[in-house]
Short mmCIF file of C-alpha atoms in Angstrom, two decimals:
data_model
loop_
_atom_site.label_atom_id
_atom_site.label_comp_id
_atom_site.label_asym_id
_atom_site.label_seq_id
_atom_site.Cartn_x
_atom_site.Cartn_y
_atom_site.Cartn_z
CA MET N 259 109.74 80.88 91.51
CA ALA N 260 108.13 79.70 87.95
CA GLU N 261 104.60 78.71 88.19
CA THR N 262 103.46 75.49 86.79
CA VAL N 263 99.94 76.15 85.17
CA ALA N 264 97.53 73.96 83.34
CA ASP N 265 97.80 76.41 80.02
CA GLU N 266 95.39 74.79 77.95
CA ASP N 267 92.72 75.86 80.71
CA LEU N 268 93.23 79.53 80.06
CA LYS N 269 91.25 81.58 77.79
CA GLN N 270 93.04 83.76 75.08
CA THR N 271 92.19 87.25 74.07
CA PRO N 272 92.12 88.15 70.23
CA LEU N 273 95.58 89.60 70.89
CA HIS N 274 97.20 86.47 72.05
CA ASP N 275 99.16 85.74 69.17
CA LEU N 276 100.40 89.25 69.12
CA HIS N 277 101.69 89.11 72.43
CA VAL N 278 103.42 85.67 71.78
CA GLU N 279 105.02 87.60 68.66
CA LEU N 280 106.10 90.77 70.52
CA GLY N 281 107.78 88.64 73.36
CA ALA N 282 105.33 88.96 76.51
CA ARG N 283 105.68 86.80 79.25
CA MET N 284 102.31 85.37 79.39
CA VAL N 285 101.02 84.64 82.88
CA PRO N 286 97.48 83.34 84.00
CA PHE N 287 95.20 86.09 85.01
CA ALA N 288 91.51 85.77 86.03
CA GLY N 289 91.24 82.56 83.69
CA TYR N 290 93.19 84.12 80.80
CA SER N 291 96.50 83.95 79.26
CA MET N 292 97.51 87.25 79.90
CA PRO N 293 100.97 89.41 79.14
CA VAL N 294 102.39 90.50 82.32
CA GLN N 295 105.22 92.19 80.95
CA TYR N 296 106.86 92.58 77.45
CA LYS N 297 110.61 92.68 76.72
CA ALA N 298 111.12 96.37 77.83
CA GLY N 299 110.07 95.38 81.39
CA ILE N 300 107.69 96.73 83.63
CA MET N 301 109.62 99.78 84.68
CA ALA N 302 110.28 100.88 81.25
CA GLU N 303 106.62 99.99 80.19
CA HIS N 304 105.26 101.95 83.33
CA GLN N 305 107.65 105.32 82.21
CA GLN N 306 106.45 104.85 78.71
CA THR N 307 102.98 105.25 79.73
CA ARG N 308 103.39 108.01 81.71
CA THR N 309 105.85 110.12 79.06
CA LYS N 310 104.51 108.70 75.76
CA ALA N 311 101.82 106.13 74.91
CA GLY N 312 101.14 102.35 75.93
CA LEU N 313 98.83 100.08 74.45
CA PHE N 314 96.87 97.48 76.91
CA ASP N 315 95.23 94.55 76.05
CA VAL N 316 92.59 94.41 78.30
CA SER N 317 89.99 92.42 76.29
CA HIS N 318 89.75 89.80 79.39
CA MET N 319 87.52 92.55 80.94
CA GLY N 320 83.44 91.85 80.49
CA GLN N 321 81.71 93.89 78.09
CA ALA N 322 77.81 93.65 78.46
CA LEU N 323 74.81 95.65 77.52
CA LEU N 324 71.59 96.45 79.22
CA THR N 325 68.59 97.23 77.11
CA GLY N 326 65.07 98.35 78.31
CA PRO N 327 61.97 100.39 76.82
CA ASP N 328 63.57 103.76 77.47
CA HIS N 329 66.53 105.19 79.38
CA GLU N 330 64.69 106.15 82.32
CA THR N 331 63.61 102.33 82.68
CA THR N 332 67.22 101.05 82.03
CA ALA N 333 68.92 103.76 84.10
CA ARG N 334 66.30 103.19 86.71
CA ALA N 335 67.01 99.50 86.89
CA LEU N 336 70.68 100.06 87.34
CA GLU N 337 70.22 102.69 90.19
CA ALA N 338 68.23 99.91 92.08
CA LEU N 339 71.74 98.20 92.21
CA THR N 340 74.31 100.71 92.36
CA PRO N 341 74.81 104.16 94.43
CA SER N 342 75.21 106.49 91.10
CA ASN N 343 73.22 108.42 88.96
CA PHE N 344 72.11 107.19 85.67
CA VAL N 345 69.11 108.56 84.93
CA GLU N 346 71.09 111.82 84.44
CA LEU N 347 73.56 110.73 82.73
CA GLY N 348 74.08 112.27 79.35
CA HIS N 349 74.30 110.87 76.04
CA GLY N 350 77.88 109.89 75.16
CA ARG N 351 78.78 110.04 78.81
CA GLN N 352 80.54 107.61 80.94
CA ARG N 353 80.36 107.00 84.77
CA TYR N 354 82.44 104.90 87.54
CA THR N 355 80.27 102.79 89.65
CA VAL N 356 80.01 100.02 92.23
CA LEU N 357 77.50 96.83 92.51
CA LEU N 358 76.37 96.60 96.02
CA ASN N 359 75.15 93.57 97.63
CA ASP N 360 72.46 93.90 100.61
CA GLU N 361 75.23 94.80 103.19
CA GLY N 362 76.59 97.71 101.05
CA GLY N 363 79.39 95.53 100.11
CA ILE N 364 81.03 95.75 96.70
CA ILE N 365 80.28 93.09 94.37
CA ASP N 366 82.33 94.87 91.63
CA ASP N 367 83.66 97.88 90.39
CA LEU N 368 82.49 98.92 86.76
CA MET N 369 82.10 101.69 83.91
CA VAL N 370 78.96 102.33 82.66
CA THR N 371 78.30 104.30 79.53
CA ARG N 372 75.10 105.82 77.97
CA PRO N 373 75.26 105.45 74.14
CA LEU N 374 75.72 109.05 72.10
CA SER N 375 72.94 108.26 69.62
CA GLU N 376 69.18 109.38 70.93
CA ASP N 377 68.22 106.08 68.91
CA GLU N 378 69.80 104.01 71.24
CA ASP N 379 68.18 105.24 74.36
CA GLY N 380 67.33 102.34 76.77
CA LYS N 381 70.65 101.07 76.74
CA LEU N 382 73.48 101.26 78.85
CA MET N 383 76.86 99.69 78.08
CA LEU N 384 78.96 97.98 80.59
CA VAL N 385 82.66 97.17 81.65
CA VAL N 386 83.11 94.73 84.40
CA ASN N 387 86.00 92.98 85.90
CA ALA N 388 87.28 89.59 84.33
CA SER N 389 87.54 88.01 87.78
CA ARG N 390 84.09 89.29 88.39
CA LYS N 391 82.22 88.76 85.27
CA ASP N 392 80.19 85.81 86.02
CA VAL N 393 79.10 86.82 89.56
CA ASP N 394 78.23 90.15 88.32
CA TYR N 395 76.37 88.85 85.16
CA ALA N 396 74.14 86.35 87.74
CA HIS N 397 73.76 88.91 90.05
CA LEU N 398 72.27 91.46 87.40
CA ARG N 399 69.96 88.84 85.86
CA ASP N 400 68.75 88.00 89.03
CA ARG N 401 67.94 91.44 89.96
CA LEU N 402 67.21 93.07 87.07
CA PRO N 403 63.41 93.98 86.09
CA GLU N 404 61.63 91.70 83.33
CA ASN N 405 61.75 94.37 80.76
CA VAL N 406 65.76 95.24 81.18
CA THR N 407 67.71 92.33 79.74
CA LEU N 408 71.34 91.89 79.88
CA ASP N 409 73.53 90.74 76.88
CA VAL N 410 76.82 89.75 77.17
CA ILE N 411 79.07 90.75 74.17
CA GLU N 412 81.47 88.04 73.38
CA ASP N 413 82.59 89.21 70.16
CA ARG N 414 84.54 92.46 70.79
CA ALA N 415 88.03 93.22 72.07
CA LEU N 416 88.78 95.94 74.63
CA ILE N 417 92.13 98.06 73.78
CA ALA N 418 93.30 100.94 76.05
CA VAL N 419 95.75 103.34 74.93
CA GLN N 420 97.06 105.53 77.68
CA GLY N 421 99.39 108.46 78.16
CA PRO N 422 100.00 111.87 77.17
CA GLU N 423 100.41 111.40 73.25
CA ALA N 424 97.80 108.32 73.36
CA VAL N 425 94.85 110.11 72.10
CA ALA N 426 97.05 111.74 69.43
CA ALA N 427 98.07 108.13 68.11
CA VAL N 428 94.41 107.15 68.26
CA ALA N 429 93.64 110.12 66.40
CA ALA N 430 95.77 109.58 63.52
CA HIS N 431 93.48 106.74 62.85
CA ALA N 432 90.19 107.87 64.15
CA PRO N 433 90.22 111.40 64.12
CA GLN N 434 87.12 112.04 66.33
CA ALA N 435 89.01 110.56 68.95
CA ALA N 436 90.51 114.20 70.00
CA ASP N 437 87.13 115.34 70.18
CA LEU N 438 85.91 113.44 73.40
CA GLY N 439 86.08 115.02 76.52
CA PHE N 440 87.01 113.01 79.81
CA MET N 441 84.68 110.37 80.37
CA SER N 442 83.21 110.91 77.27
CA ALA N 443 82.27 108.09 74.47
CA ALA N 444 81.12 108.00 70.80
CA PRO N 445 81.27 105.19 67.95
CA MET N 446 83.99 106.10 65.36
CA GLU N 447 85.94 104.62 62.23
CA PHE N 448 89.24 103.59 63.12
CA ASP N 449 90.68 103.00 59.52
CA GLY N 450 87.19 102.28 58.44
CA ILE N 451 86.57 99.65 61.33
CA ASP N 452 83.55 100.21 63.61
CA CYS N 453 84.82 100.89 66.95
CA HIS N 454 83.50 102.26 70.18
CA VAL N 455 86.27 104.60 71.88
CA ALA N 456 85.67 106.20 75.53
CA ARG N 457 88.29 108.89 76.80
CA ALA N 458 89.08 107.33 80.03
CA GLY N 459 91.07 104.61 81.36
CA TYR N 460 92.74 103.04 84.59
CA THR N 461 95.90 104.90 84.74
CA GLY N 462 95.71 108.44 86.06
CA GLU N 463 96.94 109.34 82.20
CA ASP N 464 94.65 110.85 79.68
CA GLY N 465 93.71 107.87 77.05
CA VAL N 466 91.11 105.90 75.59
CA GLU N 467 89.61 102.66 75.94
CA MET N 468 88.55 101.15 72.39
CA SER N 469 85.92 98.80 72.18
CA VAL N 470 86.49 97.07 68.64
CA PRO N 471 85.41 93.77 66.92
CA ALA N 472 87.52 90.52 67.95
CA GLY N 473 88.44 90.07 64.40
CA ALA N 474 89.96 93.28 63.44
CA ALA N 475 91.89 93.88 67.26
CA GLU N 476 95.04 92.57 65.97
CA ALA N 477 95.08 95.03 62.77
CA ILE N 478 93.89 97.80 65.11
CA ALA N 479 96.81 97.13 67.34
CA ARG N 480 99.35 96.63 64.98
CA ALA N 481 98.47 100.07 63.33
CA LEU N 482 98.85 101.69 66.58
CA LEU N 483 102.37 99.89 67.82
CA ALA N 484 103.47 100.86 64.06
CA ASP N 485 103.59 104.44 65.63
CA ASP N 486 106.82 105.31 67.41
CA ARG N 487 104.51 106.86 70.25
CA VAL N 488 103.22 103.65 71.31
CA GLU N 489 104.78 100.42 73.03
CA PRO N 490 102.67 97.38 74.17
CA ILE N 491 102.10 97.59 78.28
CA GLY N 492 101.48 94.44 80.46
CA LEU N 493 99.39 93.78 83.44
CA GLY N 494 102.52 94.51 85.89
CA ALA N 495 102.90 98.05 84.53
CA ARG N 496 99.12 98.25 84.42
CA ASP N 497 98.99 97.63 88.17
CA SER N 498 101.93 99.75 89.21
CA LEU N 499 100.32 102.72 87.02
CA ARG N 500 96.64 102.30 88.73
CA LEU N 501 98.44 101.76 92.13
CA GLU N 502 100.25 105.51 91.45
CA ALA N 503 97.07 106.83 90.51
CA GLY N 504 95.15 105.90 93.78
CA LEU N 505 92.64 103.77 91.85
CA CYS N 506 91.50 100.37 93.52
CA LEU N 507 92.02 96.83 92.24
CA TYR N 508 89.26 94.76 93.12
CA GLY N 509 89.26 91.75 95.25
CA HIS N 510 92.38 93.64 96.79
CA ASP N 511 91.50 97.13 97.80
CA ILE N 512 87.48 96.90 97.83
CA ASP N 513 85.51 93.74 98.04
CA GLU N 514 82.38 92.07 99.18
CA THR N 515 83.03 93.46 102.62
CA THR N 516 83.99 97.41 102.23
CA SER N 517 81.63 100.21 101.31
CA PRO N 518 82.26 102.68 98.70
CA VAL N 519 82.49 104.92 101.89
CA GLU N 520 85.20 102.89 103.39
CA GLY N 521 86.80 102.46 100.16
CA ALA N 522 87.16 106.12 99.64
CA ILE N 523 85.00 105.94 96.28
CA THR N 524 82.33 108.09 97.18
CA PHE N 525 82.91 110.10 93.83
CA CYS N 526 80.73 107.28 92.49
CA MET N 527 77.97 108.51 94.59
CA GLN N 528 75.97 111.40 93.36
CA LYS N 529 74.16 113.61 95.41
CA ARG N 530 70.39 112.66 94.59
CA ARG N 531 71.55 109.01 95.50
CA ARG N 532 73.54 110.11 98.56
CA GLU N 533 70.17 111.94 99.86
CA GLU N 534 67.22 109.64 98.51
CA GLY N 535 69.22 106.14 99.23
CA GLY N 536 67.01 103.26 97.28
CA PHE N 537 70.42 101.14 96.76
CA PRO N 538 71.21 97.74 98.60
CA GLY N 539 72.87 98.62 101.86
CA ASP N 540 71.57 102.25 101.62
CA GLU N 541 71.17 102.34 105.69
CA ARG N 542 74.65 101.32 106.32
CA ILE N 543 75.94 103.27 103.86
CA GLN N 544 74.19 106.52 104.25
CA ALA N 545 75.08 106.25 108.11
CA GLU N 546 79.14 105.98 107.06
CA LEU N 547 78.35 109.40 104.90
CA GLU N 548 76.79 110.69 107.97
CA ASN N 549 79.12 109.64 110.62
CA GLY N 550 82.20 108.64 108.93
CA PRO N 551 83.43 104.90 108.62
CA GLY N 552 84.91 103.09 111.19
CA ARG N 553 87.59 102.02 108.72
CA VAL N 554 88.81 103.92 105.53
CA ARG N 555 91.13 103.09 102.49
CA VAL N 556 94.59 105.48 102.59
CA GLY N 557 97.41 106.10 100.61
CA LEU N 558 100.98 104.92 102.56
CA ARG N 559 104.20 106.41 101.86
CA LEU N 560 106.99 104.52 103.30
CA GLU N 561 109.89 106.24 104.32
CA GLY N 562 112.57 103.67 103.28
CA LYS N 563 113.30 101.68 99.93
CA ALA N 564 111.79 98.23 101.09
CA PRO N 565 108.27 97.79 99.77
CA ALA N 566 105.35 96.86 101.63
CA ARG N 567 102.95 94.54 99.74
CA GLU N 568 99.34 93.18 100.18
CA GLY N 569 98.89 91.69 103.48
CA ALA N 570 101.43 93.47 105.46
CA GLU N 571 100.17 94.55 108.81
CA ILE N 572 99.39 98.35 109.30
CA ALA N 573 100.36 99.46 113.09
CA LEU N 574 100.57 102.34 115.13
CA PRO N 575 103.95 103.66 115.90
CA ASP N 576 105.64 101.35 118.47
CA GLY N 577 101.58 100.03 119.02
CA PRO N 578 99.22 97.80 117.99
CA VAL N 579 98.51 96.45 114.73
CA VAL N 580 95.12 98.59 113.31
CA GLY N 581 94.85 97.59 109.68
CA THR N 582 96.06 95.58 106.73
CA VAL N 583 97.88 96.84 103.23
CA THR N 584 95.78 95.91 100.32
CA SER N 585 97.97 96.95 97.47
CA GLY N 586 101.66 97.75 97.68
CA GLY N 587 104.92 97.93 95.76
CA PHE N 588 107.52 99.89 94.10
CA ALA N 589 106.30 103.09 92.47
CA PRO N 590 108.20 103.93 89.53
CA THR N 591 107.17 107.58 88.64
CA VAL N 592 107.12 108.50 92.68
CA GLY N 593 110.41 106.67 92.91
CA ALA N 594 109.64 105.13 96.26
CA PRO N 595 107.55 102.26 97.60
CA ILE N 596 103.86 103.21 98.23
CA ALA N 597 101.07 101.23 99.52
CA MET N 598 97.18 101.57 100.09
CA GLY N 599 95.30 99.95 103.23
CA TYR N 600 92.54 100.34 105.55
CA VAL N 601 93.16 102.00 108.69
CA PRO N 602 90.68 103.26 111.58
CA ALA N 603 88.94 106.68 110.77
CA GLU N 604 90.63 108.21 113.48
CA HIS N 605 94.64 107.29 112.08
CA SER N 606 93.31 108.29 108.56
CA LYS N 607 94.22 111.85 108.41
CA THR N 608 97.21 112.84 105.83
CA GLY N 609 100.56 112.80 107.55
CA THR N 610 99.66 110.51 110.17
CA PRO N 611 102.93 108.46 111.27
CA LEU N 612 102.30 104.39 110.79
CA GLU N 613 104.29 101.56 110.52
CA LEU N 614 103.88 98.44 108.31
CA ILE N 615 105.13 95.33 109.23
CA VAL N 616 107.20 93.50 106.44
CA ARG N 617 109.17 90.06 107.42
CA GLY N 618 108.56 91.29 110.92
CA LYS N 619 110.35 94.51 110.63
CA ARG N 620 108.31 97.99 111.26
CA LEU N 621 108.64 100.15 108.51
CA PRO N 622 108.16 103.64 108.84
CA ALA N 623 105.33 105.24 106.82
CA THR N 624 102.91 107.89 106.68
CA VAL N 625 99.23 108.43 105.38
CA ALA N 626 99.57 110.21 101.93
CA ASP N 627 97.09 111.84 99.79
CA THR N 628 96.01 109.92 96.80
CA PRO N 629 96.58 110.02 93.84
CA PHE N 630 100.60 109.93 94.54
CA VAL N 631 101.09 110.91 90.89
CA PRO N 632 98.91 113.95 89.86
CA ASN N 633 96.29 113.06 87.37
CA ARG N 634 96.47 114.15 84.05
CA TYR N 635 92.94 113.40 82.58
CA TYR N 636 92.01 115.50 79.50
CA ARG N 637 89.72 118.60 80.42
CA LYS N 638 87.98 119.91 77.18
CA PRO N 639 88.94 123.93 76.84
CA LYS N 640 85.74 125.90 77.37
CA ALA N 641 84.24 126.82 74.45
CA MET U 572 137.09 77.78 91.94
CA THR U 573 133.89 75.94 91.18
CA THR U 574 130.40 77.34 90.35
CA TYR U 575 127.31 75.36 91.67
CA TYR U 576 123.53 76.10 91.14
CA SER U 577 120.49 75.62 93.11
CA LYS U 578 117.08 74.68 92.20
CA ASP U 579 116.09 78.04 93.55
CA HIS U 580 118.26 79.62 90.67
CA GLU U 581 121.15 80.91 93.12
CA TRP U 582 124.79 80.34 91.86
CA ILE U 583 127.69 79.59 94.67
CA ALA U 584 131.15 79.99 93.36
CA VAL U 585 133.12 77.92 96.14
CA ASP U 586 136.92 78.58 96.42
CA GLY U 587 138.53 76.86 99.15
CA ASP U 588 136.50 77.35 101.94
CA SER U 589 134.93 80.62 101.13
CA ALA U 590 131.88 80.74 98.92
CA THR U 591 130.25 83.62 96.79
CA ILE U 592 126.55 83.48 96.55
CA GLY U 593 124.25 85.78 93.99
CA ILE U 594 121.01 84.79 91.70
CA THR U 595 121.30 83.54 87.93
CA THR U 596 120.45 85.35 85.02
CA TYR U 597 117.49 83.32 84.53
CA ALA U 598 116.13 84.08 88.38
CA GLN U 599 117.07 87.90 87.46
CA GLU U 600 114.81 87.71 84.06
CA GLN U 601 112.13 86.03 86.19
CA LEU U 602 112.33 88.65 88.83
CA GLY U 603 112.31 91.72 86.07
CA ASP U 604 113.31 95.24 87.77
CA VAL U 605 114.94 94.69 90.62
CA VAL U 606 113.87 97.63 93.36
CA TYR U 607 115.29 96.47 96.58
CA VAL U 608 117.56 94.06 98.28
CA GLU U 609 117.86 93.03 101.77
CA LEU U 610 120.92 91.57 103.02
CA PRO U 611 122.17 89.69 106.11
CA GLU U 612 124.68 91.17 108.72
CA ALA U 613 127.92 89.83 108.50
CA GLY U 614 128.63 86.92 111.08
CA LYS U 615 124.95 85.64 110.58
CA ALA U 616 125.11 82.03 110.75
CA LEU U 617 123.12 80.08 108.43
CA SER U 618 121.76 76.77 107.65
CA GLN U 619 121.12 75.30 104.02
CA GLY U 620 117.87 76.37 102.93
CA ASP U 621 117.72 79.27 105.31
CA GLU U 622 116.25 82.74 104.10
CA ALA U 623 119.77 84.33 103.40
CA ALA U 624 118.60 87.77 101.50
CA VAL U 625 115.52 89.11 99.83
CA VAL U 626 115.14 90.56 96.38
CA GLU U 627 111.92 92.41 95.57
CA SER U 628 111.16 93.34 91.84
CA VAL U 629 108.34 95.71 90.96
CA LYS U 630 105.89 92.93 91.22
CA ALA U 631 106.79 90.72 93.85
CA ALA U 632 109.20 89.62 96.64
CA SER U 633 111.80 86.77 96.57
CA GLU U 634 113.72 84.82 98.98
CA VAL U 635 117.49 83.89 98.26
CA TYR U 636 118.01 81.03 100.53
CA ALA U 637 121.59 79.85 101.68
CA PRO U 638 122.55 76.72 99.34
CA ILE U 639 124.90 75.38 102.11
CA ASP U 640 125.48 75.86 105.87
CA GLY U 641 128.15 78.87 106.82
CA GLU U 642 128.86 82.15 108.49
CA VAL U 643 128.16 85.42 106.34
CA VAL U 644 131.41 86.93 105.94
CA GLU U 645 130.52 90.04 103.64
CA ALA U 646 127.26 91.62 102.00
CA ASN U 647 127.12 93.43 99.04
CA GLU U 648 126.14 96.47 100.28
CA ALA U 649 126.51 98.32 96.55
CA LEU U 650 123.12 96.41 95.83
CA VAL U 651 120.94 98.15 98.45
CA ASP U 652 121.95 101.66 96.87
CA GLU U 653 121.80 100.41 93.41
CA PRO U 654 119.68 97.33 93.04
CA ALA U 655 119.15 97.69 89.48
CA LYS U 656 122.90 96.13 89.31
CA VAL U 657 121.10 92.68 89.95
CA ASN U 658 119.56 92.81 86.52
CA GLU U 659 122.40 94.09 84.76
CA ASP U 660 125.33 91.95 86.22
CA PRO U 661 123.80 89.05 88.27
CA GLU U 662 126.31 86.32 87.87
CA GLY U 663 129.40 88.83 88.68
CA ALA U 664 129.15 92.40 90.10
CA ALA U 665 125.64 92.04 91.64
CA TRP U 666 126.63 88.83 93.92
CA PHE U 667 124.71 88.91 97.04
CA ILE U 668 126.89 87.40 100.01
CA LYS U 669 130.18 85.66 100.64
CA MET U 670 130.04 83.13 103.25
CA THR U 671 132.13 80.40 104.86
CA VAL U 672 131.69 76.80 103.39
CA GLY U 673 130.41 75.16 106.70
CA ASN U 674 129.82 71.76 104.94
CA SER U 675 131.33 70.75 101.88
CA ASP U 676 129.55 67.41 101.47
CA GLN U 677 126.16 69.68 100.71
CA LEU U 678 127.72 71.18 97.48
CA SER U 679 127.16 67.36 96.19
CA ASP U 680 123.11 68.65 96.40
CA LEU U 681 123.93 71.07 93.92
CA MET U 682 123.90 71.32 89.82
CA ASP U 683 127.01 72.07 88.09
CA GLU U 684 126.50 74.53 84.88
CA ALA U 685 125.61 71.92 82.46
CA ALA U 686 123.14 70.59 84.74
CA TYR U 687 121.58 73.63 85.70
CA LYS U 688 121.43 74.30 82.06
CA ALA U 689 119.49 71.52 81.07
CA TYR U 690 117.16 72.27 84.38
CA VAL U 691 116.20 75.62 83.30
CA GLU U 692 115.20 74.26 79.70
CA THR U 693 113.00 72.16 81.59
CA LEU U 694 110.80 74.90 82.99
#
């Protein structure tokens, strides 16, 4: 059951010693030693995040900065590699996007933030998946024009605080955090420490992701964990939370073969880009937008208690195999097993009965709307 | 009654020619919150090393192997409705199956409590 790993080859985040002190079970993940769970366990950590607030170390993710002579130049350079609109991204606004290969497949999914201050026009901040850092950076350096440079940020940690009480807990140390709208970001002090806080996350809950100086990460995490509302949460619950929220995990639900249309993440493609194209694989992607994709990612609810996990085959009732599960497991808030996977478009309608094949048994399942648990992202009241 | 342990973290309590099988506290801790248990039917013949049951936590599925040959006499159906019992009392109320001891020689392949404890220390 236990895996043997050469621990000495694993990188550590600035919060590593704190994880160990808190009793985390550390596992290898994307080349890092990361906490999969703490003493409370995945189920309790999941519920903690849904009902109060959870603190996640996401410092393994890649933080980088694009810098060009002006906003338009940098935005156009990134638009040439993604299907999103960055030219019209406002100051202090954040957007989810994908890097595309020439076939319209997804190299990585990432968050892009335009700095709040006009003095920083020409810069865009990126947060990329840990497992894709090297691929992404090589791709960007290869494809960016000469006047837009990529700088990898190695001296900052990334801390996510997620849950209905997350922003209140952060605002006790960084009051400006309470003023941020969803998918907005601003530099601010957390107990006097310069941080960059974005109101975003990957759990379906309200919350923030804070880019903090590596040397101050432990002090910030300890300050937050001293709050009764906040508990540490490992990668195990991070995975069950994002699955319930219907969010993709790179390398599982999306990869270099899946397009954003197949992956059902077309919300990352704004109107102008859909119409104009001008991104890698635009021919395929625009055709899929026009005519529908051949296959598409769907949510699946199982009728019984047995979970279906990544790799399980999806079949028509008493019929042939038509697809594969890409993520799946027990959903603590739903209280039942759920999954995501790819099926032919003609079998993707909500309510379509299907079967998931687990250990040779056909388990009844139904195509379901995602998210499985309603999102509770913060919407700023209209002034 | 004597209790033996396997390297796959099963325990087997042997009383004459009948045996009760479950997973150890160590296995339960490694798995985390158990959400699903799949058990064999009574009467199923098992050979040593066969998959006897499946136990799934939030994060993964694991097999429970038959530590000896024998025939399933009874499965603990209470676990199907309350899989979390496996976390609460893995070496007691949350036994998985009762089976016959088909070949008592195979018990010598297993560890006693002290040897198992020492084995877990090395992991």
